[in-house]
mmCIF file of C-alpha atoms in Angstrom:
data_model
loop_
_atom_site.group_PDB
_atom_site.id
_atom_site.type_symbol
_atom_site.label_atom_id
_atom_site.label_comp_id
_atom_site.label_asym_id
_atom_site.label_seq_id
_atom_site.Cartn_x
_atom_site.Cartn_y
_atom_site.Cartn_z
ATOM 1 C CA UNK A 1 -10.057 27.236 21.734
ATOM 2 C CA UNK A 2 -10.408 23.497 22.362
ATOM 3 C CA UNK A 3 -13.182 23.345 19.774
ATOM 4 C CA UNK A 4 -10.966 25.057 17.207
ATOM 5 C CA UNK A 5 -8.129 22.596 17.873
ATOM 6 C CA UNK A 6 -10.552 19.674 17.551
ATOM 7 C CA UNK A 7 -11.834 20.974 14.228
ATOM 8 C CA UNK A 8 -8.298 21.407 12.886
ATOM 9 C CA UNK A 9 -7.383 17.874 13.976
ATOM 10 C CA UNK A 10 -10.511 16.451 12.346
ATOM 11 C CA UNK A 11 -9.751 18.275 9.125
ATOM 12 C CA UNK A 12 -6.201 16.927 9.124
ATOM 13 C CA UNK A 13 -7.409 13.374 9.595
ATOM 14 C CA UNK A 14 -9.946 13.815 6.814
ATOM 15 C CA UNK A 15 -7.250 15.112 4.494
ATOM 16 C CA UNK A 16 -5.089 12.083 5.266
ATOM 17 C CA UNK A 17 -8.010 9.796 4.464
ATOM 18 C CA UNK A 18 -8.580 11.506 1.137
ATOM 19 C CA UNK A 19 -4.930 11.211 0.143
ATOM 20 C CA UNK A 20 -4.777 7.511 1.001
ATOM 21 C CA UNK A 21 -5.383 5.541 -2.185
ATOM 22 C CA UNK A 22 -3.909 3.323 -4.847
ATOM 23 C CA UNK A 23 -4.779 3.407 -8.542
ATOM 24 C CA UNK A 24 -3.750 1.155 -11.423
ATOM 25 C CA UNK A 25 -2.323 3.815 -13.706
ATOM 26 C CA UNK A 26 -0.121 2.237 -16.337
ATOM 27 C CA UNK A 27 0.341 -0.808 -18.551
ATOM 28 C CA UNK A 28 3.480 -1.721 -20.488
ATOM 29 C CA UNK A 29 5.013 -4.597 -22.409
ATOM 30 C CA UNK A 30 7.492 -6.693 -20.464
ATOM 31 C CA UNK A 31 8.368 -5.555 -16.963
ATOM 32 C CA UNK A 32 8.659 -1.846 -17.691
ATOM 33 C CA UNK A 33 6.698 0.750 -15.762
ATOM 34 C CA UNK A 34 4.611 2.489 -18.391
ATOM 35 C CA UNK A 35 3.390 6.040 -18.703
ATOM 36 C CA UNK A 36 0.352 6.844 -16.583
ATOM 37 C CA UNK A 37 -2.908 6.520 -18.527
ATOM 38 C CA UNK A 38 -1.213 5.930 -21.879
ATOM 39 C CA UNK A 39 -2.867 2.512 -22.229
ATOM 40 C CA UNK A 40 -5.029 2.448 -19.074
ATOM 41 C CA UNK A 41 -8.391 4.198 -18.988
ATOM 42 C CA UNK A 42 -8.387 7.096 -16.566
ATOM 43 C CA UNK A 43 -10.783 6.777 -13.640
ATOM 44 C CA UNK A 44 -12.669 9.832 -12.384
ATOM 45 C CA UNK A 45 -13.378 8.789 -8.786
ATOM 46 C CA UNK A 46 -9.889 9.622 -7.453
ATOM 47 C CA UNK A 47 -9.394 7.290 -4.496
ATOM 48 C CA UNK A 48 -12.942 5.979 -4.110
ATOM 49 C CA UNK A 49 -13.211 2.247 -4.839
ATOM 50 C CA UNK A 50 -16.293 0.602 -6.360
ATOM 51 C CA UNK A 51 -18.489 -1.179 -3.817
ATOM 52 C CA UNK A 52 -21.761 -1.757 -5.718
ATOM 53 C CA UNK A 53 -21.881 -5.315 -7.098
ATOM 54 C CA UNK A 54 -24.586 -4.295 -9.585
ATOM 55 C CA UNK A 55 -22.687 -1.320 -11.030
ATOM 56 C CA UNK A 56 -21.210 -1.219 -14.529
ATOM 57 C CA UNK A 57 -18.299 0.643 -12.906
ATOM 58 C CA UNK A 58 -17.057 -2.755 -11.716
ATOM 59 C CA UNK A 59 -15.815 -3.310 -15.273
ATOM 60 C CA UNK A 60 -13.272 -0.516 -15.658
ATOM 61 C CA UNK A 61 -13.877 1.802 -12.694
ATOM 62 C CA UNK A 62 -15.810 5.073 -12.549
ATOM 63 C CA UNK A 63 -15.167 7.037 -15.740
ATOM 64 C CA UNK A 64 -13.747 4.010 -17.546
ATOM 65 C CA UNK A 65 -16.700 3.056 -19.750
ATOM 66 C CA UNK A 66 -14.999 4.364 -22.909
ATOM 67 C CA UNK A 67 -11.407 4.690 -24.007
ATOM 68 C CA UNK A 68 -11.368 7.046 -26.951
ATOM 69 C CA UNK A 69 -8.537 9.084 -25.448
ATOM 70 C CA UNK A 70 -6.570 5.983 -24.391
ATOM 71 C CA UNK A 71 -3.979 4.260 -26.573
ATOM 72 C CA UNK A 72 -4.020 0.559 -27.418
ATOM 73 C CA UNK A 73 -0.885 -1.439 -26.565
ATOM 74 C CA UNK A 74 0.451 -3.819 -29.217
ATOM 75 C CA UNK A 75 1.193 -7.261 -27.772
ATOM 76 C CA UNK A 76 1.800 -10.693 -29.242
ATOM 77 C CA UNK A 77 0.142 -13.766 -27.769
ATOM 78 C CA UNK A 78 2.496 -15.018 -25.061
ATOM 79 C CA UNK A 79 4.030 -11.592 -24.412
ATOM 80 C CA UNK A 80 4.609 -10.460 -20.824
ATOM 81 C CA UNK A 81 2.981 -7.269 -19.572
ATOM 82 C CA UNK A 82 3.031 -5.222 -16.383
ATOM 83 C CA UNK A 83 0.432 -3.104 -14.602
ATOM 84 C CA UNK A 84 1.856 -0.411 -12.301
ATOM 85 C CA UNK A 85 0.207 1.632 -9.559
ATOM 86 C CA UNK A 86 0.786 5.096 -8.170
ATOM 87 C CA UNK A 87 1.540 3.477 -4.798
ATOM 88 C CA UNK A 88 1.710 -0.112 -3.628
ATOM 89 C CA UNK A 89 -1.469 -2.015 -2.808
ATOM 90 C CA UNK A 90 -1.920 -1.856 0.964
ATOM 91 C CA UNK A 91 -5.379 -3.384 1.489
ATOM 92 C CA UNK A 92 -5.360 -7.127 1.998
ATOM 93 C CA UNK A 93 -7.200 -9.212 -0.567
ATOM 94 C CA UNK A 94 -6.718 -10.988 -3.893
ATOM 95 C CA UNK A 95 -5.518 -9.485 -7.178
ATOM 96 C CA UNK A 96 -7.044 -10.840 -10.390
ATOM 97 C CA UNK A 97 -6.551 -10.382 -14.139
ATOM 98 C CA UNK A 98 -9.399 -10.597 -16.660
ATOM 99 C CA UNK A 99 -9.732 -10.169 -20.432
ATOM 100 C CA UNK A 100 -12.704 -9.420 -22.687
ATOM 101 C CA UNK A 101 -12.553 -9.416 -26.489
ATOM 102 C CA UNK A 102 -13.899 -6.257 -28.095
ATOM 103 C CA UNK A 103 -16.440 -6.581 -30.935
ATOM 104 C CA UNK A 104 -14.396 -4.022 -32.895
ATOM 105 C CA UNK A 105 -11.860 -1.775 -31.172
ATOM 106 C CA UNK A 106 -10.906 -1.833 -27.514
ATOM 107 C CA UNK A 107 -11.275 1.956 -27.367
ATOM 108 C CA UNK A 108 -14.939 1.754 -28.360
ATOM 109 C CA UNK A 109 -15.785 -1.187 -26.094
ATOM 110 C CA UNK A 110 -17.625 -0.667 -22.802
ATOM 111 C CA UNK A 111 -16.859 -4.136 -21.418
ATOM 112 C CA UNK A 112 -20.472 -5.302 -21.605
ATOM 113 C CA UNK A 113 -19.578 -8.674 -23.165
ATOM 114 C CA UNK A 114 -18.031 -11.839 -21.790
ATOM 115 C CA UNK A 115 -14.957 -11.807 -19.536
ATOM 116 C CA UNK A 116 -12.534 -14.616 -18.718
ATOM 117 C CA UNK A 117 -9.984 -14.711 -15.916
ATOM 118 C CA UNK A 118 -6.325 -15.368 -16.719
ATOM 119 C CA UNK A 119 -4.675 -15.186 -13.278
ATOM 120 C CA UNK A 120 -5.217 -14.812 -9.532
ATOM 121 C CA UNK A 121 -2.817 -13.694 -6.824
ATOM 122 C CA UNK A 122 -4.389 -15.186 -3.697
ATOM 123 C CA UNK A 123 -3.009 -15.548 -0.174
ATOM 124 C CA UNK A 124 -0.141 -17.813 0.834
ATOM 125 C CA UNK A 125 -0.653 -19.737 4.060
ATOM 126 C CA UNK A 126 2.329 -20.685 6.213
ATOM 127 C CA UNK A 127 2.676 -21.380 9.919
ATOM 128 C CA UNK A 128 -0.921 -20.461 10.577
ATOM 129 C CA UNK A 129 -0.489 -17.052 8.943
ATOM 130 C CA UNK A 130 -1.646 -15.681 5.599
ATOM 131 C CA UNK A 131 0.343 -13.298 3.429
ATOM 132 C CA UNK A 132 -0.877 -11.330 0.430
ATOM 133 C CA UNK A 133 0.989 -10.221 -2.672
ATOM 134 C CA UNK A 134 0.793 -6.460 -2.111
ATOM 135 C CA UNK A 135 3.091 -4.638 -4.561
ATOM 136 C CA UNK A 136 3.226 -1.621 -6.859
ATOM 137 C CA UNK A 137 3.606 -3.723 -10.040
ATOM 138 C CA UNK A 138 1.938 -6.913 -11.266
ATOM 139 C CA UNK A 139 3.267 -8.861 -14.235
ATOM 140 C CA UNK A 140 1.854 -11.759 -16.230
ATOM 141 C CA UNK A 141 1.599 -12.953 -19.863
ATOM 142 C CA UNK A 142 -1.041 -12.873 -22.578
ATOM 143 C CA UNK A 143 -2.342 -16.442 -23.095
ATOM 144 C CA UNK A 144 -0.782 -17.894 -26.266
ATOM 145 C CA UNK A 145 -3.944 -19.629 -27.466
ATOM 146 C CA UNK A 146 -6.485 -16.778 -27.433
ATOM 147 C CA UNK A 147 -7.652 -15.369 -30.789
ATOM 148 C CA UNK A 148 -5.955 -12.296 -32.193
ATOM 149 C CA UNK A 149 -7.848 -9.049 -31.825
ATOM 150 C CA UNK A 150 -8.430 -6.157 -29.463
ATOM 151 C CA UNK A 151 -9.195 -6.729 -25.808
ATOM 152 C CA UNK A 152 -9.809 -4.983 -22.539
ATOM 153 C CA UNK A 153 -7.228 -6.243 -20.057
ATOM 154 C CA UNK A 154 -8.599 -5.724 -16.560
ATOM 155 C CA UNK A 155 -6.810 -5.832 -13.205
ATOM 156 C CA UNK A 156 -8.751 -5.965 -9.955
ATOM 157 C CA UNK A 157 -7.772 -5.620 -6.320
ATOM 158 C CA UNK A 158 -10.537 -6.850 -4.019
ATOM 159 C CA UNK A 159 -9.929 -5.303 -0.605
ATOM 160 C CA UNK A 160 -11.391 -7.413 2.209
ATOM 161 C CA UNK A 161 -9.456 -5.789 5.035
ATOM 162 C CA UNK A 162 -12.536 -4.625 6.942
ATOM 163 C CA UNK A 163 -14.608 -7.615 8.134
ATOM 164 C CA UNK A 164 -18.238 -6.673 8.522
ATOM 165 C CA UNK A 165 -17.717 -3.655 6.282
ATOM 166 C CA UNK A 166 -18.189 -3.331 2.549
ATOM 167 C CA UNK A 167 -15.468 -5.006 0.452
ATOM 168 C CA UNK A 168 -13.883 -2.652 -2.060
ATOM 169 C CA UNK A 169 -12.924 -3.144 -5.702
ATOM 170 C CA UNK A 170 -9.936 -1.195 -7.041
ATOM 171 C CA UNK A 171 -10.060 -1.679 -10.804
ATOM 172 C CA UNK A 172 -8.200 -0.589 -13.926
ATOM 173 C CA UNK A 173 -8.639 -1.479 -17.609
ATOM 174 C CA UNK A 174 -5.886 -1.478 -20.198
ATOM 175 C CA UNK A 175 -6.482 -1.612 -23.947
ATOM 176 C CA UNK A 176 -4.464 -4.158 -25.930
ATOM 177 C CA UNK A 177 -4.239 -5.435 -29.486
ATOM 178 C CA UNK A 178 -3.147 -9.081 -29.556
ATOM 179 C CA UNK A 179 -1.467 -10.535 -32.645
ATOM 180 C CA UNK A 180 -0.236 -14.039 -33.425
ATOM 181 C CA UNK A 181 -2.973 -15.649 -31.366
ATOM 182 C CA UNK A 182 -4.604 -19.048 -31.566
ATOM 183 C CA UNK A 183 -8.111 -20.401 -31.944
ATOM 184 C CA UNK A 184 -9.134 -21.234 -28.386
ATOM 185 C CA UNK A 185 -12.502 -20.231 -26.979
ATOM 186 C CA UNK A 186 -11.692 -19.081 -23.447
ATOM 187 C CA UNK A 187 -13.955 -20.435 -20.722
ATOM 188 C CA UNK A 188 -15.568 -20.138 -18.307
ATOM 189 C CA UNK A 189 -16.797 -16.636 -19.044
ATOM 190 C CA UNK A 190 -18.807 -14.203 -16.937
ATOM 191 C CA UNK A 191 -20.480 -10.839 -17.240
ATOM 192 C CA UNK A 192 -19.444 -7.882 -15.114
ATOM 193 C CA UNK A 193 -21.470 -6.976 -13.123
ATOM 194 C CA UNK A 194 -22.793 -10.430 -12.292
ATOM 195 C CA UNK A 195 -19.523 -12.276 -11.682
ATOM 196 C CA UNK A 196 -19.428 -11.467 -7.966
ATOM 197 C CA UNK A 197 -22.076 -12.278 -5.366
ATOM 198 C CA UNK A 198 -22.523 -10.933 -1.859
ATOM 199 C CA UNK A 199 -22.584 -14.545 -0.651
ATOM 200 C CA UNK A 200 -19.258 -15.574 -2.218
ATOM 201 C CA UNK A 201 -17.002 -16.951 0.556
ATOM 202 C CA UNK A 202 -14.072 -15.025 -0.889
ATOM 203 C CA UNK A 203 -16.092 -11.818 -0.717
ATOM 204 C CA UNK A 204 -17.295 -12.229 2.863
ATOM 205 C CA UNK A 205 -14.152 -13.820 4.373
ATOM 206 C CA UNK A 206 -12.898 -12.612 7.739
ATOM 207 C CA UNK A 207 -9.125 -12.567 7.287
ATOM 208 C CA UNK A 208 -8.506 -12.022 11.021
ATOM 209 C CA UNK A 209 -10.457 -14.947 12.480
ATOM 210 C CA UNK A 210 -9.872 -18.648 11.766
ATOM 211 C CA UNK A 211 -8.490 -17.803 8.331
ATOM 212 C CA UNK A 212 -6.848 -20.932 6.926
ATOM 213 C CA UNK A 213 -8.150 -21.203 3.361
ATOM 214 C CA UNK A 214 -9.488 -18.899 0.688
ATOM 215 C CA UNK A 215 -11.244 -19.090 -2.693
ATOM 216 C CA UNK A 216 -10.831 -16.027 -4.915
ATOM 217 C CA UNK A 217 -14.245 -14.761 -6.120
ATOM 218 C CA UNK A 218 -15.139 -14.945 -9.794
ATOM 219 C CA UNK A 219 -14.760 -17.694 -12.394
ATOM 220 C CA UNK A 220 -12.035 -20.312 -12.572
ATOM 221 C CA UNK A 221 -8.817 -19.231 -14.277
ATOM 222 C CA UNK A 222 -8.673 -20.017 -17.998
ATOM 223 C CA UNK A 223 -5.465 -21.673 -19.203
ATOM 224 C CA UNK A 224 -4.323 -22.787 -22.609
#
């Protein structure tokens, strides 16, 4: 009987682990909460984050290499936008926004070109403690100076809550068409995979021991 009870308890814990997740599901203009997967490519790995730094899945998550069934959101340069999740981020770590210009349409683009970062939400240090911006929505604006065209707009949560374990990337890609843009050439740019190294201090940081400063992995943020 004890063995049966133990098996039931183990199964219950496993089920709780499977249900625990957060996914970037929607993208909308302004501060609205958009419709799930209308403009964000649907991932196929349910709650499993990407952990392989050499994987193309780092771009737009597992199942996100193409967006033929995903709409493309119309935005003007300088417009605000909001990514929303199914549940609030609960793993500590930075949130970052990236963009990559598509050669033709965003829907046909696999993200294999150059990416530039437009924003980081890193930790805030106060009184010897660090706090992270863990929410269910993240809002920012399209840079005013980037060229018009279609882009992948990528949001990334890097979970570093388990020192000594494998950091986890929770990623989502929206498809946007930017109008009224400028003529800037965003830099620096990186390729994904390739932008993140296993030796990056922000990737290997122990947030529970002598944690007083932090550098978000990836390139510097591009600004107009």
